Amino acid sequence: MNGTGTMDATPAGGAAMDGGYLLEVENVRKEFPGVVALDNVQLRLKRGSVHALMGENGAGKSTLMKIVAGIYTPDSGSFKLRGEDIKLRGPLDALEHGIAMIHQELNLMAPMTVAENIWIRREPLTRFGFVDHGEMRRKTAELFKRLNIDIDPDVQVGTLTVASRQMVEIAKAVSYESDVLIMDEPTSALTEREVDHLFTIIRALRGQGKGIIYITHKMNELFEIADEFSVFRDGKYIATKLSHEVTRDDIIRMMVGREITQMFPKEEVPIGAVVLSAKGLTLKGVFSDVSFDVRSGEILGIAGLVGSGRSNIAETVFGVTPADAGTIELFGKTVRIDSPSTAMRHGMAFLTEDRKETGCFLLLDIQENTQMAVLQSGYVKNGFVKQKHLSRDSVEISQALRVKTPDMAEPIINLSGGNQQKVLIARWLLTKPKILILDEPTRGIDVGAKAEIHRLISKLAGQGVAVIMISSEMPEVLGMSDRIMVVHEGRVTGFLDRAEASQVKIMELASH
Amino acid sequence: MSTNEIAGSANVIGSKKRLPPEVSILGVLIGIAIVFEILGWIFVGDSFLANKQRLSIIILQVSVIGIIAVGVTQVIITAGVDLSSGSIVGLSAMVAASLAQTSANPRAVYPTLTDISPIWAILAGLGVGLLAGIVNGSLIARTKIPPFIATLGMMVSARGLAKWYTLGQPVALLDDSFTWFGKSFNIFGFPLPLPVIVFLLVAVICHIALTYTRYGKFTYAIGANPQAARVSGINIGGHLIKVYAVAGLLSGLAGVMTAARAASGQPGMGVAYELDAIAAAVIGGTSLSGGVGRITGTVIGTIILGVLTSGFTFLKVGAYYQEIIKGIIIVSAVIIDQHRQNKRKKA
């Protein structure tokens, strides 16, 4: 292999005493038609520890988690919980055995209250068989107090922020007296302060002797919260180590089996004339008086906390939610942008934040997904799509972006997150944009694909495209942007040049 | 291990052909036909399939439903539904018939407009359907009410209009040049009614439109993910109006065909046709949650419905039992299809 000895399969710490583990999964194999998703994989979870699972998208982490949570049945392998062999019959069975999963897509019923969501199926009843709301409220308050969560049990879940919903999910898992908690990228939609709160709760749970399995793509989280971690690659188990024993580079090497030389390779390119100029943009109740310029060849980073209005600004510039006031000048001319198709006619492209909700057509194949935007402006004659020509160009661009698929007729739902993102980027590149708006271009995708996307963005800027990039990841914003605009509560609080920008300065402007 | 190994190994992009999903539906059709053939020899002592007359009647009976189903399929692909088709058939049949009466009729609806070219009657019938479809589409696009409600309203009102038009009276004694459109022709010794030809023609045109035109691509996109479609620059409202207009137009065409075949217009024509059309589309693999469906599937689904009706009659199954069994078969077909698709999705 690569000579770092990462094939060492014995768990770190030497704590392999019999029965010392809360959960032991050995030699697990899971095949789907045509793919081996897991190939003799193991996982040992200690009591009172946070165990991170690391690996690129498609490494098998999620499949393994679904096996632990009873969603999938393994083809072979052993499964021990508290030293006893068990066989899970389904997610409910897993829950009754004390294994709870907190899903990446939150599984709460928005129109119901917090308390109703937590105690669903287990509602306390009165003597007459009616739901005892008072008792339910009391139990919820008690649970929240134990976890140091401050949410009104009677409020509708739909009105809560993503972070609060996650707290509710965690509380629900804890209410089952679960010993094993599985968290799949819990911080992907949280602000820094919310992450801190989450970590406090995780530490408290760890202190109570629970075992927490934690899937993440974020390296700094690993060092902050995890006691040990296991790495997977292409469905195979690579190693388990204590997190304080290794460096960031060690982990990346284990994950990708190769070196990633440079993460944020923004090159110096000549910056041209102003291409887009927003003046006093306002969307009532969301943001107000937002003004900025972007030049050709420039990458303008937009930083700010989740909920600060940064994505809303992008949506307004692209015409998804037209502005209530203010003007947008494109190439020196004032243009009224009232819909995405108007924005596209003026050379704009918009990679949205949420791949599943506003990006992919999950039912359609890669080819259809790639071509959907460009059909507005080209490859159509008398209403008929020039499919041959379009397919050829689509394949070309997919290859240039290194979309990993054997076939353009593959449904996009079968691709990993990073590859889906590349397809969406290909969709916009086919339209040959002059202004490219990217909202969280690398959220939830693995390091390898991330570096490729960064290189690509940099290359596009080099070709004179004006780029607006929103990102929650500090190193990404700092590394890629020529200039950074910071947004806080719907207002622009400042601009920072590449040279003067730092994490501290951004945080100061972003939280005031 | 080099960087290229990971990126390079799986980087060959081609485009291999897959078996279209209609193959399994076609299998179901053939299966049902074979079952009737066997039961026919056992219980009736006759062949079900080896009967030109019967085969011709099967598709004649379903061709009107088929024309509607082709339009409804497109609506369902956008994740919508059209409940008004049957009522539009009734209204369009009445309007077309009223303009196709002969002067021999003592109580013509428009005494001054008898014995005119049948073209006007046909255009009026189509126009009524198109207009109803545009109203459906505009309601959905502009007010954002659910398609179920918008077309439910149209279903009730259009039926009311059809009755109000002649105060409930049927319109009879139609011109031969109009009823010609419901007649059969012998093609190579096979009696082929004109409605069947129209059905197949409509199916072919709409299949091409859905598969090869921008109209088709946008239809699928809107059903698959309306938000992503909007961000991709698709004018969703405008497109939905087009799709519902097409469905309305085809219901209007079905109404004209119905009136021509019956040589009369009756306000009760087309009752519950929308349900048969939706059933045909769904049996044919169109997903009610949108984004999935093909005209070829719908055509096969339509024929399945026809074979069921004809087969039961052939086996002399009572009308009540027919309906009971038909309902069960529709639901079973969809359960099986869904199961099959889930299996494929996981692969």
CSV table of C-alpha atoms in Angstrom, one decimal, chain A residues 136-444:
chain,number,residue,atom,x,y,z
A,136,MET,CA,-46.2,14.1,28.5
A,137,ARG,CA,-45.2,17.7,29.0
A,138,ARG,CA,-43.8,17.0,32.4
A,139,LYS,CA,-41.7,14.0,31.1
A,140,THR,CA,-40.4,16.1,28.2
A,141,ALA,CA,-39.4,18.9,30.5
A,142,GLU,CA,-37.6,16.5,32.8
A,143,LEU,CA,-35.8,14.9,29.9
A,144,PHE,CA,-34.7,18.3,28.5
A,145,LYS,CA,-33.5,19.4,32.0
A,146,ARG,CA,-31.3,16.3,32.1
A,147,LEU,CA,-29.8,17.1,28.7
A,148,ASN,CA,-29.6,20.9,29.3
A,149,ILE,CA,-31.9,21.6,26.4
A,150,ASP,CA,-34.0,24.7,26.4
A,151,ILE,CA,-37.0,24.1,24.1
A,152,ASP,CA,-40.7,24.5,24.9
A,153,PRO,CA,-42.3,21.0,24.7
A,154,ASP,CA,-45.5,22.5,23.4
A,155,VAL,CA,-44.1,24.3,20.4
A,156,GLN,CA,-44.7,22.8,16.9
A,157,VAL,CA,-41.5,21.1,15.6
A,158,GLY,CA,-42.0,22.8,12.2
A,159,THR,CA,-41.3,26.2,13.8
A,160,LEU,CA,-38.0,25.1,15.3
A,161,THR,CA,-34.5,25.7,13.7
A,162,VAL,CA,-32.6,22.8,12.3
A,163,ALA,CA,-30.4,22.8,15.4
A,164,SER,CA,-33.3,22.7,17.8
A,165,ARG,CA,-34.9,19.8,15.8
A,166,GLN,CA,-31.7,17.9,16.2
A,167,MET,CA,-31.8,18.4,19.9
A,168,VAL,CA,-35.3,17.0,19.9
A,169,GLU,CA,-34.1,14.0,17.9
A,170,ILE,CA,-31.3,13.4,20.4
A,171,ALA,CA,-33.7,13.8,23.4
A,172,LYS,CA,-36.0,11.3,21.7
A,173,ALA,CA,-33.2,8.8,21.3
A,174,VAL,CA,-32.2,9.3,24.9
A,175,SER,CA,-35.8,8.9,26.1
A,176,TYR,CA,-35.6,5.3,24.8
A,177,GLU,CA,-32.7,4.8,27.3
A,178,SER,CA,-30.5,3.9,24.4
A,179,ASP,CA,-27.0,2.9,25.1
A,180,VAL,CA,-25.8,3.3,21.5
A,181,LEU,CA,-26.5,6.5,19.7
A,182,ILE,CA,-25.6,6.9,16.1
A,183,MET,CA,-25.2,10.4,14.7
A,184,ASP,CA,-24.8,10.9,11.0
A,185,GLU,CA,-23.1,14.2,10.2
A,186,PRO,CA,-25.0,16.0,13.0
A,187,THR,CA,-23.3,19.4,12.5
A,188,SER,CA,-23.7,19.8,8.8
A,189,ALA,CA,-26.5,22.4,9.2
A,190,LEU,CA,-25.5,24.0,12.5
A,191,THR,CA,-23.8,27.3,13.4
A,192,GLU,CA,-20.7,27.2,15.5
A,193,ARG,CA,-22.5,28.1,18.7
A,194,GLU,CA,-25.0,25.3,18.1
A,195,VAL,CA,-22.2,22.9,17.5
A,196,ASP,CA,-20.7,23.8,20.8
A,197,HIS,CA,-24.0,23.1,22.5
A,198,LEU,CA,-24.3,19.8,20.7
A,199,PHE,CA,-20.8,18.8,21.8
A,200,THR,CA,-21.6,19.7,25.4
A,201,ILE,CA,-24.6,17.3,25.2
A,202,ILE,CA,-22.5,14.6,23.6
A,203,ARG,CA,-19.9,14.9,26.3
A,204,ALA,CA,-22.6,14.6,28.9
A,205,LEU,CA,-24.0,11.5,27.3
A,206,ARG,CA,-20.5,10.0,27.1
A,207,GLY,CA,-20.2,10.7,30.9
A,208,GLN,CA,-23.3,8.7,31.4
A,209,GLY,CA,-21.6,5.7,29.9
A,210,LYS,CA,-23.3,5.8,26.5
A,211,GLY,CA,-21.5,4.8,23.3
A,212,ILE,CA,-21.8,7.3,20.5
A,213,ILE,CA,-21.0,6.5,16.9
A,214,TYR,CA,-20.3,9.7,15.0
A,215,ILE,CA,-20.1,10.0,11.3
A,216,THR,CA,-18.4,13.2,10.0
A,217,HIS,CA,-16.4,14.6,7.2
A,218,LYS,CA,-15.0,17.4,9.3
A,219,MET,CA,-11.5,16.8,10.6
A,220,ASN,CA,-11.5,19.3,13.4
A,221,GLU,CA,-14.6,17.8,14.9
A,222,LEU,CA,-12.9,14.5,15.0
A,223,PHE,CA,-10.1,15.9,17.2
A,224,GLU,CA,-12.5,17.9,19.3
A,225,ILE,CA,-15.1,15.3,20.2
A,226,ALA,CA,-14.0,11.8,19.2
A,227,ASP,CA,-12.1,9.4,21.5
A,228,GLU,CA,-11.3,7.0,18.8
A,229,PHE,CA,-12.1,6.5,15.2
A,230,SER,CA,-12.3,3.9,12.5
A,231,VAL,CA,-11.5,4.5,8.9
A,232,PHE,CA,-13.2,2.8,5.9
A,233,ARG,CA,-12.4,2.9,2.3
A,234,ASP,CA,-14.3,1.4,-0.7
A,235,GLY,CA,-16.3,-0.9,1.6
A,236,LYS,CA,-13.2,-2.2,3.5
A,237,TYR,CA,-12.2,-1.6,7.1
A,238,ILE,CA,-8.8,0.2,7.2
A,239,ALA,CA,-8.0,0.8,10.9
A,240,THR,CA,-9.1,2.0,14.3
A,241,LYS,CA,-7.0,4.5,16.2
A,242,LEU,CA,-7.2,6.8,19.2
A,243,SER,CA,-7.7,10.3,17.8
A,244,HIS,CA,-5.0,11.9,19.9
A,245,GLU,CA,-2.4,9.6,18.4
A,246,VAL,CA,-2.7,10.7,14.8
A,247,THR,CA,-2.4,13.8,12.7
A,248,ARG,CA,-4.8,15.2,10.1
A,249,ASP,CA,-2.6,14.1,7.3
A,250,ASP,CA,-2.5,10.5,8.6
A,251,ILE,CA,-6.2,10.3,8.5
A,252,ILE,CA,-6.5,11.8,5.1
A,253,ARG,CA,-4.0,9.3,3.8
A,254,MET,CA,-5.9,6.4,5.4
A,255,MET,CA,-9.2,7.7,3.9
A,256,VAL,CA,-8.1,8.2,0.4
A,257,GLY,CA,-5.1,6.0,0.1
A,258,ARG,CA,-3.2,8.8,-1.5
A,259,GLU,CA,-1.8,12.3,-0.7
A,260,ILE,CA,-4.0,15.3,-1.2
A,261,THR,CA,-1.4,18.0,-1.9
A,262,GLN,CA,-3.4,21.2,-1.7
A,263,MET,CA,-6.9,21.8,-0.5
A,264,PHE,CA,-7.6,25.3,-1.5
A,265,PRO,CA,-5.7,26.1,-4.6
A,266,LYS,CA,-7.0,29.5,-5.6
A,267,GLU,CA,-4.6,30.8,-8.2
A,268,GLU,CA,-3.7,34.4,-8.8
A,269,VAL,CA,-5.5,35.5,-11.9
A,270,PRO,CA,-6.0,38.9,-13.4
A,271,ILE,CA,-9.2,40.5,-12.2
A,272,GLY,CA,-11.2,42.3,-14.7
A,273,ALA,CA,-14.1,44.7,-14.9
A,274,VAL,CA,-17.2,44.7,-12.6
A,275,VAL,CA,-19.6,42.2,-14.0
A,276,LEU,CA,-22.4,42.2,-11.4
A,277,SER,CA,-23.2,45.1,-9.1
A,278,ALA,CA,-25.9,44.8,-6.5
A,279,LYS,CA,-27.1,48.1,-4.9
A,280,GLY,CA,-29.3,48.3,-1.9
A,281,LEU,CA,-31.0,44.9,-2.4
A,282,THR,CA,-33.7,44.3,0.1
A,283,LEU,CA,-36.1,41.4,0.8
A,284,LYS,CA,-38.5,42.4,3.5
A,285,GLY,CA,-38.0,40.6,6.7
A,286,VAL,CA,-35.0,38.7,5.4
A,287,PHE,CA,-32.2,41.1,4.5
A,288,SER,CA,-31.9,44.7,3.7
A,289,ASP,CA,-29.6,47.2,1.9
A,290,VAL,CA,-27.2,44.7,0.5
A,291,SER,CA,-24.7,46.1,-2.0
A,292,PHE,CA,-21.7,44.5,-3.5
A,293,ASP,CA,-19.7,44.2,-6.8
A,294,VAL,CA,-18.2,41.1,-8.4
A,295,ARG,CA,-15.5,41.4,-11.1
A,296,SER,CA,-14.7,38.9,-13.8
A,297,GLY,CA,-12.0,36.5,-12.6
A,298,GLU,CA,-12.8,37.3,-9.0
A,299,ILE,CA,-14.1,34.9,-6.3
A,300,LEU,CA,-16.3,36.8,-3.9
A,301,GLY,CA,-16.8,34.7,-0.7
A,302,ILE,CA,-19.9,35.3,1.4
A,303,ALA,CA,-19.5,34.3,5.0
A,304,GLY,CA,-22.0,34.4,7.8
A,305,LEU,CA,-23.8,32.2,10.2
A,306,VAL,CA,-26.6,29.9,9.0
A,307,GLY,CA,-29.7,32.0,9.0
A,308,SER,CA,-27.8,35.2,8.5
A,309,GLY,CA,-29.5,35.7,5.1
A,310,ARG,CA,-26.5,34.7,2.9
A,311,SER,CA,-28.4,32.1,0.9
A,312,ASN,CA,-31.4,34.4,0.6
A,313,ILE,CA,-29.1,37.0,-1.0
A,314,ALA,CA,-28.0,34.5,-3.6
A,315,GLU,CA,-31.5,33.4,-4.3
A,316,THR,CA,-32.6,37.0,-4.9
A,317,VAL,CA,-29.7,37.7,-7.2
A,318,PHE,CA,-30.7,34.7,-9.2
A,319,GLY,CA,-34.4,35.7,-9.3
A,320,VAL,CA,-35.7,32.8,-7.2
A,321,THR,CA,-37.1,35.3,-4.8
A,322,PRO,CA,-37.1,38.7,-6.6
A,323,ALA,CA,-36.0,41.7,-4.5
A,324,ASP,CA,-38.5,44.1,-2.9
A,325,ALA,CA,-36.1,47.0,-3.4
A,326,GLY,CA,-32.7,47.7,-4.9
A,327,THR,CA,-31.1,47.2,-8.3
A,328,ILE,CA,-28.9,44.7,-10.0
A,329,GLU,CA,-26.5,45.9,-12.7
A,330,LEU,CA,-25.1,43.3,-15.1
A,331,PHE,CA,-22.2,44.4,-17.3
A,332,GLY,CA,-23.1,48.0,-16.6
A,333,LYS,CA,-26.8,47.8,-17.4
A,334,THR,CA,-29.6,47.7,-14.8
A,335,VAL,CA,-31.6,44.5,-15.2
A,336,ARG,CA,-34.7,43.5,-13.5
A,337,ILE,CA,-34.3,39.9,-12.5
A,338,ASP,CA,-37.7,38.4,-11.7
A,339,SER,CA,-37.1,34.7,-12.3
A,340,PRO,CA,-34.3,32.3,-12.7
A,341,SER,CA,-34.8,32.1,-16.4
A,342,THR,CA,-34.1,35.9,-16.7
A,343,ALA,CA,-31.0,35.5,-14.6
A,344,MET,CA,-29.8,32.6,-16.9
A,345,ARG,CA,-30.4,34.7,-20.0
A,346,HIS,CA,-27.9,37.2,-18.6
A,347,GLY,CA,-25.3,34.5,-18.1
A,348,MET,CA,-25.9,33.6,-14.5
A,349,ALA,CA,-25.7,30.1,-13.0
A,350,PHE,CA,-26.7,29.1,-9.4
A,351,LEU,CA,-25.6,25.9,-7.7
A,352,THR,CA,-28.0,25.7,-4.7
A,353,GLU,CA,-27.3,24.8,-1.2
A,354,ASP,CA,-29.5,21.7,-0.9
A,355,ARG,CA,-28.6,19.1,-3.5
A,356,LYS,CA,-31.6,16.9,-2.8
A,357,GLU,CA,-34.3,19.6,-2.4
A,358,THR,CA,-33.4,22.1,-5.1
A,359,GLY,CA,-30.6,20.5,-7.1
A,360,CYS,CA,-31.0,16.9,-8.3
A,361,PHE,CA,-33.9,15.4,-10.2
A,362,LEU,CA,-33.5,12.2,-8.2
A,363,LEU,CA,-35.8,10.1,-10.4
A,364,LEU,CA,-34.0,11.0,-13.6
A,365,ASP,CA,-30.7,9.8,-15.0
A,366,ILE,CA,-27.4,11.6,-15.1
A,367,GLN,CA,-27.9,12.7,-18.7
A,368,GLU,CA,-31.3,14.3,-18.0
A,369,ASN,CA,-29.9,15.9,-14.9
A,370,THR,CA,-26.9,17.3,-16.7
A,371,GLN,CA,-28.9,18.8,-19.6
A,372,MET,CA,-31.9,20.3,-17.8
A,373,ALA,CA,-30.7,23.9,-17.5
A,374,VAL,CA,-29.1,24.4,-20.9
A,375,LEU,CA,-32.3,23.4,-22.7
A,376,GLN,CA,-33.5,26.9,-21.9
A,377,SER,CA,-31.0,28.4,-24.3
A,378,GLY,CA,-29.7,25.9,-26.6
A,379,TYR,CA,-29.6,22.4,-28.2
A,380,VAL,CA,-33.2,22.8,-29.2
A,381,LYS,CA,-34.5,23.1,-32.8
A,382,ASN,CA,-38.2,23.6,-33.5
A,383,GLY,CA,-38.9,22.3,-30.0
A,384,PHE,CA,-36.9,19.1,-30.6
A,385,VAL,CA,-33.9,18.4,-28.4
A,386,LYS,CA,-30.7,17.8,-30.4
A,387,GLN,CA,-30.0,14.8,-28.2
A,388,LYS,CA,-26.9,13.5,-30.1
A,389,HIS,CA,-25.0,16.7,-29.9
A,390,LEU,CA,-26.1,17.4,-26.4
A,391,SER,CA,-25.2,13.9,-25.1
A,392,ARG,CA,-21.8,14.2,-26.7
A,393,ASP,CA,-21.1,17.6,-24.9
A,394,SER,CA,-22.6,16.3,-21.7
A,395,VAL,CA,-20.3,13.3,-21.7
A,396,GLU,CA,-17.3,15.5,-22.5
A,397,ILE,CA,-18.0,17.8,-19.6
A,398,SER,CA,-18.8,14.9,-17.2
A,399,GLN,CA,-15.4,13.4,-18.0
A,400,ALA,CA,-13.7,16.7,-17.5
A,401,LEU,CA,-15.2,16.9,-14.1
A,402,ARG,CA,-14.4,13.3,-13.4
A,403,VAL,CA,-18.0,12.2,-12.6
A,404,LYS,CA,-17.5,8.6,-11.5
A,405,THR,CA,-20.1,6.5,-13.3
A,406,PRO,CA,-20.1,3.8,-15.9
A,407,ASP,CA,-23.1,5.2,-17.7
A,408,MET,CA,-24.9,8.5,-18.3
A,409,ALA,CA,-28.2,6.5,-18.1
A,410,GLU,CA,-27.6,5.7,-14.5
A,411,PRO,CA,-30.2,7.2,-12.2
A,412,ILE,CA,-28.5,10.1,-10.3
A,413,ILE,CA,-29.8,8.7,-7.0
A,414,ASN,CA,-27.2,5.9,-7.3
A,415,LEU,CA,-24.3,8.4,-7.2
A,416,SER,CA,-22.4,9.5,-4.1
A,417,GLY,CA,-22.9,13.0,-2.9
A,418,GLY,CA,-19.7,14.3,-4.4
A,419,ASN,CA,-20.5,12.8,-7.8
A,420,GLN,CA,-24.1,14.3,-7.7
A,421,GLN,CA,-22.5,17.7,-6.9
A,422,LYS,CA,-20.2,17.3,-9.9
A,423,VAL,CA,-23.2,16.5,-12.1
A,424,LEU,CA,-25.0,19.7,-10.9
A,425,ILE,CA,-21.8,21.7,-11.6
A,426,ALA,CA,-21.7,20.1,-15.1
A,427,ARG,CA,-25.3,21.2,-15.6
A,428,TRP,CA,-24.4,24.8,-15.0
A,429,LEU,CA,-21.1,24.7,-16.9
A,430,LEU,CA,-23.0,23.5,-20.0
A,431,THR,CA,-24.8,26.9,-20.0
A,432,LYS,CA,-21.4,28.6,-20.2
A,433,PRO,CA,-22.1,31.1,-17.4
A,434,LYS,CA,-20.3,34.4,-16.9
A,435,ILE,CA,-21.4,34.7,-13.3
A,436,LEU,CA,-21.4,31.6,-11.2
A,437,ILE,CA,-23.1,31.6,-7.8
A,438,LEU,CA,-22.1,28.6,-5.6
A,439,ASP,CA,-24.0,28.0,-2.3
A,440,GLU,CA,-22.0,25.5,-0.2
A,441,PRO,CA,-20.3,23.9,-3.2
A,442,THR,CA,-18.6,21.2,-1.1
A,443,ARG,CA,-21.0,20.5,1.7
A,444,GLY,CA,-21.1,16.9,2.7
